PDB file of C-alpha atoms and ligand atoms in Angstrom:
ATOM      1  CA  MET A  28       0.000   0.000   0.000  1.00  0.00           C
ATOM      2  CA  HIS A  29       1.297   3.454  -0.896  1.00  0.00           C
ATOM      3  CA  HIS A  30       0.613   6.427   1.395  1.00  0.00           C
ATOM      4  CA  CYS A  31       0.755  10.196   0.924  1.00  0.00           C
ATOM      5  CA  SER A  32       0.465  11.747   4.380  1.00  0.00           C
ATOM      6  CA  SER A  33       0.139  15.346   3.150  1.00  0.00           C
ATOM      7  CA  ILE A  34      -3.287  14.557   1.627  1.00  0.00           C
ATOM      8  CA  THR A  35      -6.029  14.750   4.236  1.00  0.00           C
ATOM      9  CA  LEU A  36      -9.812  14.407   4.203  1.00  0.00           C
ATOM     10  CA  ASP A  37      -9.980  18.206   3.933  1.00  0.00           C
ATOM     11  CA  THR A  38      -7.875  18.030   0.745  1.00  0.00           C
ATOM     12  CA  VAL A  39     -10.340  15.509  -0.700  1.00  0.00           C
ATOM     13  CA  ARG A  40     -13.347  17.596   0.397  1.00  0.00           C
ATOM     14  CA  SER A  41     -11.897  20.616  -1.390  1.00  0.00           C
ATOM     15  CA  VAL A  42     -11.705  18.557  -4.621  1.00  0.00           C
ATOM     16  CA  TYR A  43     -15.372  17.532  -4.497  1.00  0.00           C
ATOM     17  CA  ASP A  44     -16.463  20.937  -3.258  1.00  0.00           C
ATOM     18  CA  GLY A  45     -14.997  22.743  -6.275  1.00  0.00           C
ATOM     19  CA  ALA A  46     -13.859  22.886  -9.891  1.00  0.00           C
ATOM     20  CA  GLU A  47     -11.816  19.677  -9.783  1.00  0.00           C
ATOM     21  CA  GLY A  48     -14.864  17.610  -8.803  1.00  0.00           C
ATOM     22  CA  ASP A  49     -16.906  19.382 -11.507  1.00  0.00           C
ATOM     23  CA  LEU A  50     -14.190  18.491 -14.009  1.00  0.00           C
ATOM     24  CA  TRP A  51     -14.395  14.778 -13.141  1.00  0.00           C
ATOM     25  CA  GLU A  52     -18.187  14.926 -13.497  1.00  0.00           C
ATOM     26  CA  MET A  53     -17.829  16.625 -16.891  1.00  0.00           C
ATOM     27  CA  LEU A  54     -15.408  13.926 -18.122  1.00  0.00           C
ATOM     28  CA  MET A  55     -17.194  10.917 -16.614  1.00  0.00           C
ATOM     29  CA  GLY A  56     -20.832  11.987 -16.233  1.00  0.00           C
ATOM     30  CA  GLN A  57     -22.891  11.733 -13.031  1.00  0.00           C
ATOM     31  CA  GLN A  58     -21.436   8.264 -12.452  1.00  0.00           C
ATOM     32  CA  ILE A  59     -17.939   9.383 -11.503  1.00  0.00           C
ATOM     33  CA  HIS A  60     -16.222   6.058 -12.061  1.00  0.00           C
ATOM     34  CA  VAL A  61     -14.442   4.226 -14.849  1.00  0.00           C
ATOM     35  CA  GLY A  62     -16.910   2.423 -17.121  1.00  0.00           C
ATOM     36  CA  GLY A  63     -20.083   4.243 -15.997  1.00  0.00           C
ATOM     37  CA  LEU A  64     -23.210   2.115 -16.289  1.00  0.00           C
ATOM     38  CA  VAL A  65     -21.356  -0.904 -17.725  1.00  0.00           C
ATOM     39  CA  SER A  66     -19.153  -1.045 -14.629  1.00  0.00           C
ATOM     40  CA  SER A  67     -22.122  -0.650 -12.250  1.00  0.00           C
ATOM     41  CA  LEU A  68     -24.156  -3.362 -14.011  1.00  0.00           C
ATOM     42  CA  ASP A  69     -21.161  -5.706 -13.912  1.00  0.00           C
ATOM     43  CA  LEU A  70     -20.486  -5.073 -10.209  1.00  0.00           C
ATOM     44  CA  ALA A  71     -24.154  -5.510  -9.260  1.00  0.00           C
ATOM     45  CA  GLU A  72     -24.479  -8.695 -11.303  1.00  0.00           C
ATOM     46  CA  GLN A  73     -21.262 -10.251  -9.958  1.00  0.00           C
ATOM     47  CA  ALA A  74     -22.300  -9.344  -6.402  1.00  0.00           C
ATOM     48  CA  GLN A  75     -25.858 -10.641  -6.985  1.00  0.00           C
ATOM     49  CA  ILE A  76     -27.409  -7.493  -5.546  1.00  0.00           C
ATOM     50  CA  ALA A  77     -31.028  -8.565  -4.964  1.00  0.00           C
ATOM     51  CA  ALA A  78     -34.323  -6.770  -5.497  1.00  0.00           C
ATOM     52  CA  GLY A  79     -35.803  -5.660  -2.179  1.00  0.00           C
ATOM     53  CA  SER A  80     -32.438  -5.508  -0.406  1.00  0.00           C
ATOM     54  CA  ARG A  81     -31.055  -2.555   1.555  1.00  0.00           C
ATOM     55  CA  GLY A  82     -27.625  -1.139   0.877  1.00  0.00           C
ATOM     56  CA  VAL A  83     -25.149   1.488   1.990  1.00  0.00           C
ATOM     57  CA  ASP A  84     -23.049   3.364  -0.589  1.00  0.00           C
ATOM     58  CA  LEU A  85     -19.790   4.391   1.098  1.00  0.00           C
ATOM     59  CA  CYS A  86     -18.570   7.576  -0.664  1.00  0.00           C
ATOM     60  CA  CYS A  87     -21.852   8.061  -2.540  1.00  0.00           C
ATOM     61  CA  CYS A  88     -20.870  11.459  -4.009  1.00  0.00           C
ATOM     62  CA  ASN A  89     -23.840  12.891  -5.976  1.00  0.00           C
ATOM     63  CA  GLY A  90     -25.864   9.682  -5.418  1.00  0.00           C
ATOM     64  CA  ALA A  91     -25.626   8.239  -8.944  1.00  0.00           C
ATOM     65  CA  GLY A  92     -24.794   4.768  -7.581  1.00  0.00           C
ATOM     66  CA  MET A  93     -27.769   4.837  -5.219  1.00  0.00           C
ATOM     67  CA  ARG A  94     -30.129   5.810  -8.045  1.00  0.00           C
ATOM     68  CA  PHE A  95     -28.632   3.123 -10.296  1.00  0.00           C
ATOM     69  CA  LEU A  96     -29.281   0.410  -7.686  1.00  0.00           C
ATOM     70  CA  LEU A  97     -32.832   1.597  -7.035  1.00  0.00           C
ATOM     71  CA  ARG A  98     -33.640   1.845 -10.746  1.00  0.00           C
ATOM     72  CA  CYS A  99     -31.747  -1.100 -12.256  1.00  0.00           C
ATOM     73  CA  ARG A 100     -31.636  -3.635  -9.380  1.00  0.00           C
ATOM     74  CA  GLN A 101     -34.904  -2.651  -7.641  1.00  0.00           C
ATOM     75  CA  VAL A 102     -33.226  -2.484  -4.242  1.00  0.00           C
ATOM     76  CA  ALA A 103     -35.648  -1.294  -1.546  1.00  0.00           C
ATOM     77  CA  HIS A 104     -33.564   1.419   0.093  1.00  0.00           C
ATOM     78  CA  MET A 105     -30.136   3.012  -0.169  1.00  0.00           C
ATOM     79  CA  THR A 106     -28.219   4.960   2.458  1.00  0.00           C
ATOM     80  CA  GLY A 107     -25.439   7.132   1.067  1.00  0.00           C
ATOM     81  CA  VAL A 108     -22.489   8.322   3.134  1.00  0.00           C
ATOM     82  CA  ASP A 109     -20.134  11.071   2.010  1.00  0.00           C
ATOM     83  CA  ALA A 110     -17.914  13.635   3.721  1.00  0.00           C
ATOM     84  CA  THR A 111     -18.524  16.505   1.260  1.00  0.00           C
ATOM     85  CA  ALA A 112     -21.632  18.617   1.876  1.00  0.00           C
ATOM     86  CA  THR A 113     -21.735  19.975  -1.711  1.00  0.00           C
ATOM     87  CA  VAL A 114     -22.092  16.561  -3.355  1.00  0.00           C
ATOM     88  CA  LEU A 115     -24.626  15.413  -0.738  1.00  0.00           C
ATOM     89  CA  GLU A 116     -26.783  18.428  -1.591  1.00  0.00           C
ATOM     90  CA  ARG A 117     -26.579  17.418  -5.261  1.00  0.00           C
ATOM     91  CA  ALA A 118     -27.472  13.839  -4.290  1.00  0.00           C
ATOM     92  CA  ARG A 119     -30.509  15.045  -2.347  1.00  0.00           C
ATOM     93  CA  SER A 120     -31.911  17.107  -5.194  1.00  0.00           C
ATOM     94  CA  ARG A 121     -31.128  14.514  -7.915  1.00  0.00           C
ATOM     95  CA  ASN A 122     -32.619  11.668  -5.828  1.00  0.00           C
ATOM     96  CA  GLN A 123     -35.803  13.700  -5.400  1.00  0.00           C
ATOM     97  CA  ALA A 124     -35.915  14.762  -9.056  1.00  0.00           C
ATOM     98  CA  GLU A 125     -35.768  11.096 -10.113  1.00  0.00           C
ATOM     99  CA  GLY A 126     -38.480  10.090  -7.626  1.00  0.00           C
ATOM    100  CA  HIS A 127     -36.201   8.328  -5.140  1.00  0.00           C
ATOM    101  CA  GLY A 128     -36.446  10.782  -2.247  1.00  0.00           C
ATOM    102  CA  ASP A 129     -38.350   8.345  -0.017  1.00  0.00           C
ATOM    103  CA  GLN A 130     -36.052   5.396  -0.726  1.00  0.00           C
ATOM    104  CA  THR A 131     -32.833   7.196   0.157  1.00  0.00           C
ATOM    105  CA  THR A 132     -31.099   8.470   3.268  1.00  0.00           C
ATOM    106  CA  LEU A 133     -28.008  10.671   3.078  1.00  0.00           C
ATOM    107  CA  VAL A 134     -25.445  10.982   5.838  1.00  0.00           C
ATOM    108  CA  GLU A 135     -22.559  13.450   6.043  1.00  0.00           C
ATOM    109  CA  ALA A 136     -19.708  11.542   7.699  1.00  0.00           C
ATOM    110  CA  ASP A 137     -16.285  10.006   7.266  1.00  0.00           C
ATOM    111  CA  VAL A 138     -16.900   6.494   5.892  1.00  0.00           C
ATOM    112  CA  CYS A 139     -14.527   5.113   8.524  1.00  0.00           C
ATOM    113  CA  ALA A 140     -16.907   6.236  11.299  1.00  0.00           C
ATOM    114  CA  THR A 141     -20.405   6.577   9.872  1.00  0.00           C
ATOM    115  CA  GLY A 142     -22.354   6.444  13.149  1.00  0.00           C
ATOM    116  CA  LEU A 143     -24.882   4.149  11.415  1.00  0.00           C
ATOM    117  CA  ALA A 144     -26.322   1.049  13.115  1.00  0.00           C
ATOM    118  CA  ALA A 145     -24.382  -2.217  12.937  1.00  0.00           C
ATOM    119  CA  ASP A 146     -25.644  -5.195  10.857  1.00  0.00           C
ATOM    120  CA  ALA A 147     -28.281  -2.934   9.265  1.00  0.00           C
ATOM    121  CA  TYR A 148     -27.539  -3.509   5.557  1.00  0.00           C
ATOM    122  CA  ASP A 149     -27.598  -6.422   3.136  1.00  0.00           C
ATOM    123  CA  PHE A 150     -24.648  -4.960   1.260  1.00  0.00           C
ATOM    124  CA  ALA A 151     -22.042  -2.205   1.265  1.00  0.00           C
ATOM    125  CA  TRP A 152     -21.237  -0.621  -2.107  1.00  0.00           C
ATOM    126  CA  GLY A 153     -18.411   1.545  -3.412  1.00  0.00           C
ATOM    127  CA  GLU A 154     -17.422   2.652  -6.900  1.00  0.00           C
ATOM    128  CA  ASP A 155     -13.962   4.066  -7.622  1.00  0.00           C
ATOM    129  CA  ALA A 156     -13.998   6.092  -4.416  1.00  0.00           C
ATOM    130  CA  TRP A 157     -12.196   4.226  -1.651  1.00  0.00           C
ATOM    131  CA  CYS A 158      -8.889   5.347  -3.216  1.00  0.00           C
ATOM    132  CA  TYR A 159      -9.709   8.721  -1.581  1.00  0.00           C
ATOM    133  CA  VAL A 160      -9.857   7.193   1.924  1.00  0.00           C
ATOM    134  CA  ALA A 161      -6.624   7.311   3.924  1.00  0.00           C
ATOM    135  CA  ASP A 162      -7.502   4.688   6.536  1.00  0.00           C
ATOM    136  CA  LYS A 163      -8.312   1.625   4.416  1.00  0.00           C
ATOM    137  CA  PRO A 164      -8.288  -0.795   7.416  1.00  0.00           C
ATOM    138  CA  GLY A 165     -10.758   1.531   9.186  1.00  0.00           C
ATOM    139  CA  LEU A 166     -12.954   1.715   6.079  1.00  0.00           C
ATOM    140  CA  ILE A 167     -13.077  -2.066   5.635  1.00  0.00           C
ATOM    141  CA  ALA A 168     -13.777  -2.567   9.358  1.00  0.00           C
ATOM    142  CA  GLU A 169     -16.673  -0.083   9.133  1.00  0.00           C
ATOM    143  CA  ALA A 170     -18.103  -1.774   6.014  1.00  0.00           C
ATOM    144  CA  VAL A 171     -17.976  -5.147   7.796  1.00  0.00           C
ATOM    145  CA  ARG A 172     -19.633  -3.624  10.892  1.00  0.00           C
ATOM    146  CA  LEU A 173     -22.508  -2.164   8.842  1.00  0.00           C
ATOM    147  CA  VAL A 174     -23.336  -5.286   6.820  1.00  0.00           C
ATOM    148  CA  ARG A 175     -25.356  -8.125   8.380  1.00  0.00           C
ATOM    149  CA  PRO A 176     -23.686 -11.548   8.736  1.00  0.00           C
ATOM    150  CA  GLY A 177     -23.723 -13.263   5.343  1.00  0.00           C
ATOM    151  CA  GLY A 178     -24.163  -9.943   3.531  1.00  0.00           C
ATOM    152  CA  THR A 179     -21.921  -8.586   0.798  1.00  0.00           C
ATOM    153  CA  ILE A 180     -19.232  -5.962   0.335  1.00  0.00           C
ATOM    154  CA  ALA A 181     -18.937  -5.029  -3.357  1.00  0.00           C
ATOM    155  CA  PHE A 182     -16.740  -2.324  -4.774  1.00  0.00           C
ATOM    156  CA  THR A 183     -14.572  -1.161  -7.630  1.00  0.00           C
ATOM    157  CA  ASP A 184     -11.530   1.005  -7.013  1.00  0.00           C
ATOM    158  CA  TRP A 185      -8.465   2.564  -8.619  1.00  0.00           C
ATOM    159  CA  LEU A 186      -5.590   0.284  -7.589  1.00  0.00           C
ATOM    160  CA  GLU A 187      -1.909  -0.313  -8.038  1.00  0.00           C
ATOM    161  CA  GLY A 188      -1.639  -2.913 -10.819  1.00  0.00           C
ATOM    162  CA  PRO A 189       0.402  -6.115 -11.018  1.00  0.00           C
ATOM    163  CA  ALA A 190       3.398  -4.327 -12.592  1.00  0.00           C
ATOM    164  CA  GLY A 191       3.753  -2.200  -9.431  1.00  0.00           C
ATOM    165  CA  LEU A 192       4.516   1.510  -9.036  1.00  0.00           C
ATOM    166  CA  SER A 193       7.848   2.918  -7.935  1.00  0.00           C
ATOM    167  CA  ASP A 194       7.603   5.203  -4.886  1.00  0.00           C
ATOM    168  CA  ASP A 195       8.186   8.177  -7.162  1.00  0.00           C
ATOM    169  CA  GLU A 196       5.488   7.158  -9.664  1.00  0.00           C
ATOM    170  CA  ALA A 197       3.028   6.539  -6.845  1.00  0.00           C
ATOM    171  CA  ALA A 198       3.810   9.884  -5.183  1.00  0.00           C
ATOM    172  CA  ARG A 199       3.277  11.884  -8.403  1.00  0.00           C
ATOM    173  CA  PHE A 200       0.082  10.048  -9.330  1.00  0.00           C
ATOM    174  CA  MET A 201      -1.413  10.303  -5.824  1.00  0.00           C
ATOM    175  CA  ALA A 202      -0.525  13.999  -5.531  1.00  0.00           C
ATOM    176  CA  PHE A 203      -2.330  14.716  -8.818  1.00  0.00           C
ATOM    177  CA  MET A 204      -5.380  12.605  -7.941  1.00  0.00           C
ATOM    178  CA  LYS A 205      -5.405  13.646  -4.247  1.00  0.00           C
ATOM    179  CA  PHE A 206      -5.347  10.019  -3.094  1.00  0.00           C
ATOM    180  CA  PRO A 207      -4.022   9.687   0.494  1.00  0.00           C
ATOM    181  CA  SER A 208      -3.399   5.969   0.037  1.00  0.00           C
ATOM    182  CA  LEU A 209      -3.405   3.511  -2.849  1.00  0.00           C
ATOM    183  CA  ALA A 210      -4.086  -0.203  -2.394  1.00  0.00           C
ATOM    184  CA  SER A 211      -3.611  -3.267  -4.592  1.00  0.00           C
ATOM    185  CA  LEU A 212      -5.957  -6.231  -5.028  1.00  0.00           C
ATOM    186  CA  ASP A 213      -3.799  -8.141  -2.525  1.00  0.00           C
ATOM    187  CA  ASP A 214      -3.978  -5.303   0.025  1.00  0.00           C
ATOM    188  CA  TYR A 215      -7.786  -5.367  -0.060  1.00  0.00           C
ATOM    189  CA  ARG A 216      -7.845  -9.174  -0.004  1.00  0.00           C
ATOM    190  CA  ASP A 217      -5.684  -9.106   3.155  1.00  0.00           C
ATOM    191  CA  LEU A 218      -7.791  -6.397   4.849  1.00  0.00           C
ATOM    192  CA  LEU A 219     -11.055  -8.223   4.146  1.00  0.00           C
ATOM    193  CA  GLU A 220      -9.689 -11.589   5.239  1.00  0.00           C
ATOM    194  CA  ALA A 221      -8.323 -10.019   8.431  1.00  0.00           C
ATOM    195  CA  GLN A 222     -11.946  -9.090   9.217  1.00  0.00           C
ATOM    196  CA  GLY A 223     -13.054 -12.691   8.619  1.00  0.00           C
ATOM    197  CA  CYS A 224     -14.595 -12.016   5.185  1.00  0.00           C
ATOM    198  CA  ARG A 225     -14.618 -14.609   2.399  1.00  0.00           C
ATOM    199  CA  ILE A 226     -13.356 -13.259  -0.916  1.00  0.00           C
ATOM    200  CA  VAL A 227     -15.843 -14.116  -3.673  1.00  0.00           C
ATOM    201  CA  SER A 228     -13.764 -12.443  -6.386  1.00  0.00           C
ATOM    202  CA  ALA A 229     -10.937  -9.934  -6.700  1.00  0.00           C
ATOM    203  CA  ALA A 230     -10.071  -9.057 -10.278  1.00  0.00           C
ATOM    204  CA  ASP A 231      -8.793  -6.438 -12.699  1.00  0.00           C
ATOM    205  CA  THR A 232     -11.779  -5.218 -14.747  1.00  0.00           C
ATOM    206  CA  GLY A 233      -9.447  -4.562 -17.693  1.00  0.00           C
ATOM    207  CA  ARG A 234     -11.183  -1.235 -18.335  1.00  0.00           C
ATOM    208  CA  TYR A 235      -8.774   1.261 -16.867  1.00  0.00           C
ATOM    209  CA  ALA A 236      -6.265   2.060 -19.628  1.00  0.00           C
ATOM    210  CA  ALA A 237      -8.883   2.427 -22.382  1.00  0.00           C
ATOM    211  CA  HIS A 238     -10.867   4.824 -20.221  1.00  0.00           C
ATOM    212  CA  ILE A 239      -7.851   7.024 -19.451  1.00  0.00           C
ATOM    213  CA  ASP A 240      -7.355   7.168 -23.245  1.00  0.00           C
ATOM    214  CA  LEU A 241     -11.017   8.186 -23.542  1.00  0.00           C
ATOM    215  CA  TYR A 242     -10.754  10.987 -20.956  1.00  0.00           C
ATOM    216  CA  LEU A 243      -7.600  12.348 -22.603  1.00  0.00           C
ATOM    217  CA  ASN A 244      -9.301  12.263 -25.996  1.00  0.00           C
ATOM    218  CA  MET A 245     -12.259  14.143 -24.565  1.00  0.00           C
ATOM    219  CA  VAL A 246      -9.971  16.834 -23.129  1.00  0.00           C
ATOM    220  CA  GLY A 247      -7.950  17.082 -26.349  1.00  0.00           C
ATOM    221  CA  MET A 248     -10.660  16.629 -28.970  1.00  0.00           C
ATOM    222  CA  GLN A 249     -13.972  17.918 -27.605  1.00  0.00           C
ATOM    223  CA  LEU A 250     -13.981  19.545 -24.155  1.00  0.00           C
ATOM    224  CA  THR A 251     -10.738  21.543 -24.467  1.00  0.00           C
ATOM    225  CA  SER A 252     -12.367  24.927 -24.019  1.00  0.00           C
ATOM    226  CA  ASP A 253     -14.619  23.715 -21.175  1.00  0.00           C
ATOM    227  CA  VAL A 254     -11.636  22.319 -19.271  1.00  0.00           C
ATOM    228  CA  GLN A 255      -9.666  25.534 -19.828  1.00  0.00           C
ATOM    229  CA  ARG A 256     -12.637  27.556 -18.507  1.00  0.00           C
ATOM    230  CA  MET A 257     -12.730  25.370 -15.396  1.00  0.00           C
ATOM    231  CA  VAL A 258      -9.081  26.215 -14.639  1.00  0.00           C
ATOM    232  CA  GLY A 259      -9.703  29.929 -15.225  1.00  0.00           C
ATOM    233  CA  TYR A 260      -8.015  29.818 -18.673  1.00  0.00           C
ATOM    234  CA  ASN A 261      -4.700  29.377 -16.885  1.00  0.00           C
ATOM    235  CA  MET A 262      -2.619  27.510 -19.476  1.00  0.00           C
ATOM    236  CA  ASP A 263       0.079  26.568 -16.958  1.00  0.00           C
ATOM    237  CA  ILE A 264      -2.504  24.685 -14.883  1.00  0.00           C
ATOM    238  CA  PHE A 265      -4.131  23.216 -17.999  1.00  0.00           C
ATOM    239  CA  ASN A 266      -0.803  21.958 -19.400  1.00  0.00           C
ATOM    240  CA  ALA A 267       0.276  20.561 -16.016  1.00  0.00           C
ATOM    241  CA  MET A 268      -3.035  18.706 -15.773  1.00  0.00           C
ATOM    242  CA  ALA A 269      -2.762  17.319 -19.297  1.00  0.00           C
ATOM    243  CA  GLY A 270       0.803  16.212 -18.539  1.00  0.00           C
ATOM    244  CA  ALA A 271      -0.276  14.448 -15.336  1.00  0.00           C
ATOM    245  CA  MET A 272      -3.049  12.655 -17.226  1.00  0.00           C
ATOM    246  CA  GLN A 273      -0.566  11.555 -19.891  1.00  0.00           C
ATOM    247  CA  ASP A 274       1.678  10.163 -17.127  1.00  0.00           C
ATOM    248  CA  MET A 275      -1.360   8.319 -15.761  1.00  0.00           C
ATOM    249  CA  GLN A 276      -2.068   6.955 -19.242  1.00  0.00           C
ATOM    250  CA  ALA A 277       1.483   5.576 -19.504  1.00  0.00           C
ATOM    251  CA  LEU A 278       1.221   3.944 -16.051  1.00  0.00           C
ATOM    252  CA  ALA A 279      -2.142   2.438 -17.000  1.00  0.00           C
ATOM    253  CA  HIS A 280      -0.838   0.942 -20.240  1.00  0.00           C
ATOM    254  CA  ALA A 281       2.175  -0.456 -18.354  1.00  0.00           C
ATOM    255  CA  GLY A 282      -0.158  -2.374 -15.995  1.00  0.00           C
ATOM    256  CA  LYS A 283       0.876  -0.199 -13.052  1.00  0.00           C
ATOM    257  CA  LEU A 284      -2.632   1.150 -12.449  1.00  0.00           C
ATOM    258  CA  ILE A 285      -5.902  -0.755 -12.787  1.00  0.00           C
ATOM    259  CA  GLN A 286      -9.564  -0.621 -11.860  1.00  0.00           C
ATOM    260  CA  GLY A 287     -10.159  -3.542  -9.502  1.00  0.00           C
ATOM    261  CA  ARG A 288     -13.497  -5.202  -8.703  1.00  0.00           C
ATOM    262  CA  ILE A 289     -13.771  -6.908  -5.330  1.00  0.00           C
ATOM    263  CA  ILE A 290     -16.659  -8.851  -3.839  1.00  0.00           C
ATOM    264  CA  ALA A 291     -16.582 -10.391  -0.380  1.00  0.00           C
ATOM    265  CA  THR A 292     -18.993 -12.032   2.046  1.00  0.00           C
ATOM    266  CA  VAL A 293     -19.200 -10.779   5.627  1.00  0.00           C
ATOM    267  CA  PRO A 294     -18.825 -13.415   8.405  1.00  0.00           C
TER     268      PRO A 294
HETATM  269  C1  LIG B   1     -15.043   9.601  -7.084  1.00  0.00           C
HETATM  270  S1  LIG B   1     -16.218  10.220  -5.982  1.00  0.00           S
HETATM  271  C2  LIG B   1     -17.324   8.867  -5.803  1.00  0.00           C
HETATM  272  C3  LIG B   1     -18.027   8.506  -7.055  1.00  0.00           C
HETATM  273  C4  LIG B   1     -19.240   7.649  -6.893  1.00  0.00           C
HETATM  274  N1  LIG B   1     -18.956   6.424  -6.189  1.00  0.00           N
HETATM  275  C5  LIG B   1     -19.796   7.334  -8.253  1.00  0.00           C
HETATM  276  O1  LIG B   1     -19.574   6.219  -8.739  1.00  0.00           O
HETATM  277  O2  LIG B   1     -20.403   8.222  -8.857  1.00  0.00           O
HETATM  278  C6  LIG B   1     -15.380  10.194  -4.421  1.00  0.00           C
HETATM  279  C7  LIG B   1     -16.249  10.639  -3.258  1.00  0.00           C
HETATM  280  O3  LIG B   1     -15.647  10.139  -2.069  1.00  0.00           O
HETATM  281  C8  LIG B   1     -15.917  11.055  -1.034  1.00  0.00           C
HETATM  282  N2  LIG B   1     -14.973  10.758   0.062  1.00  0.00           N
HETATM  283  C9  LIG B   1     -13.628  10.657  -0.017  1.00  0.00           C
HETATM  284  N3  LIG B   1     -13.106  10.322   1.172  1.00  0.00           N
HETATM  285  C10 LIG B   1     -14.128  10.167   2.026  1.00  0.00           C
HETATM  286  C11 LIG B   1     -14.248   9.787   3.391  1.00  0.00           C
HETATM  287  N4  LIG B   1     -13.171   9.482   4.142  1.00  0.00           N
HETATM  288  N5  LIG B   1     -15.479   9.734   3.944  1.00  0.00           N
HETATM  289  C12 LIG B   1     -16.572  10.021   3.204  1.00  0.00           C
HETATM  290  N6  LIG B   1     -16.547  10.376   1.901  1.00  0.00           N
HETATM  291  C13 LIG B   1     -15.341  10.454   1.313  1.00  0.00           C
HETATM  292  C14 LIG B   1     -15.724  12.399  -1.698  1.00  0.00           C
HETATM  293  O4  LIG B   1     -16.352  13.423  -0.966  1.00  0.00           O
HETATM  294  C15 LIG B   1     -16.363  12.144  -3.074  1.00  0.00           C
HETATM  295  O5  LIG B   1     -17.708  12.529  -3.079  1.00  0.00           O
END
């Protein structure tokens, strides 16, 4: 596991409270994760998320994952937890606009200490977000605490790939992305097993590199002016950002960064 101690929860909040978060939503859509709907459908199917079940989305952001599960898997109720007030406000209004106000609860908290009742959920859900959480052991322990015995933890995440990152590569990537820690599939496997979970699957989705290509193409071929506007037409910032994304692209194609999909059963 790589760590970057200078990035705190406040750093992450300032991303999702401002232009950087808006930029990710512009590039990825409301579902701010690699693979959008395809990834969500795959995760839900592999995890056998059942109609009528109750789930908790840890790092729910603007609530797109909650709405997906209510709409496409007919879950009965979703609780969303996020530490950024701005995105929770968006989640509240989008949930209501799509008719899901009554089936959703939103909680402003650190996902490592949600304050929610233990054993209250059939599943815990996360999509490309736990990379922003510094205390991964604390996060996994909280997910296990929230899910009833026999329930499921299902998530995708940005991970160190099998080719491994040098300390320098990891530090530059994490500083750009504002990730306080970066896990691998094995790190998550170990953390879940340490909590007594059974790993159902832990795999590379194979989507990551092609999607970084896609985001770079969008910045270079279609959304150039929109991205420049978001950085106040400051070309130094724009060029630095484009350079960091190109570095990310090279790491992705070298198998040093992946999107992982992990499903585990709670004891
Ligand atoms: C990439 S977005 C999540 C995207 C969302 N899962 C989706 O698929 O649309 C990351 C979110 O994690 C939240 N976050 C990061 N660290 C957190 C923490 N320790 N506790 C709660 N929320 C956190 C941020 O506020 C942000 O809304």
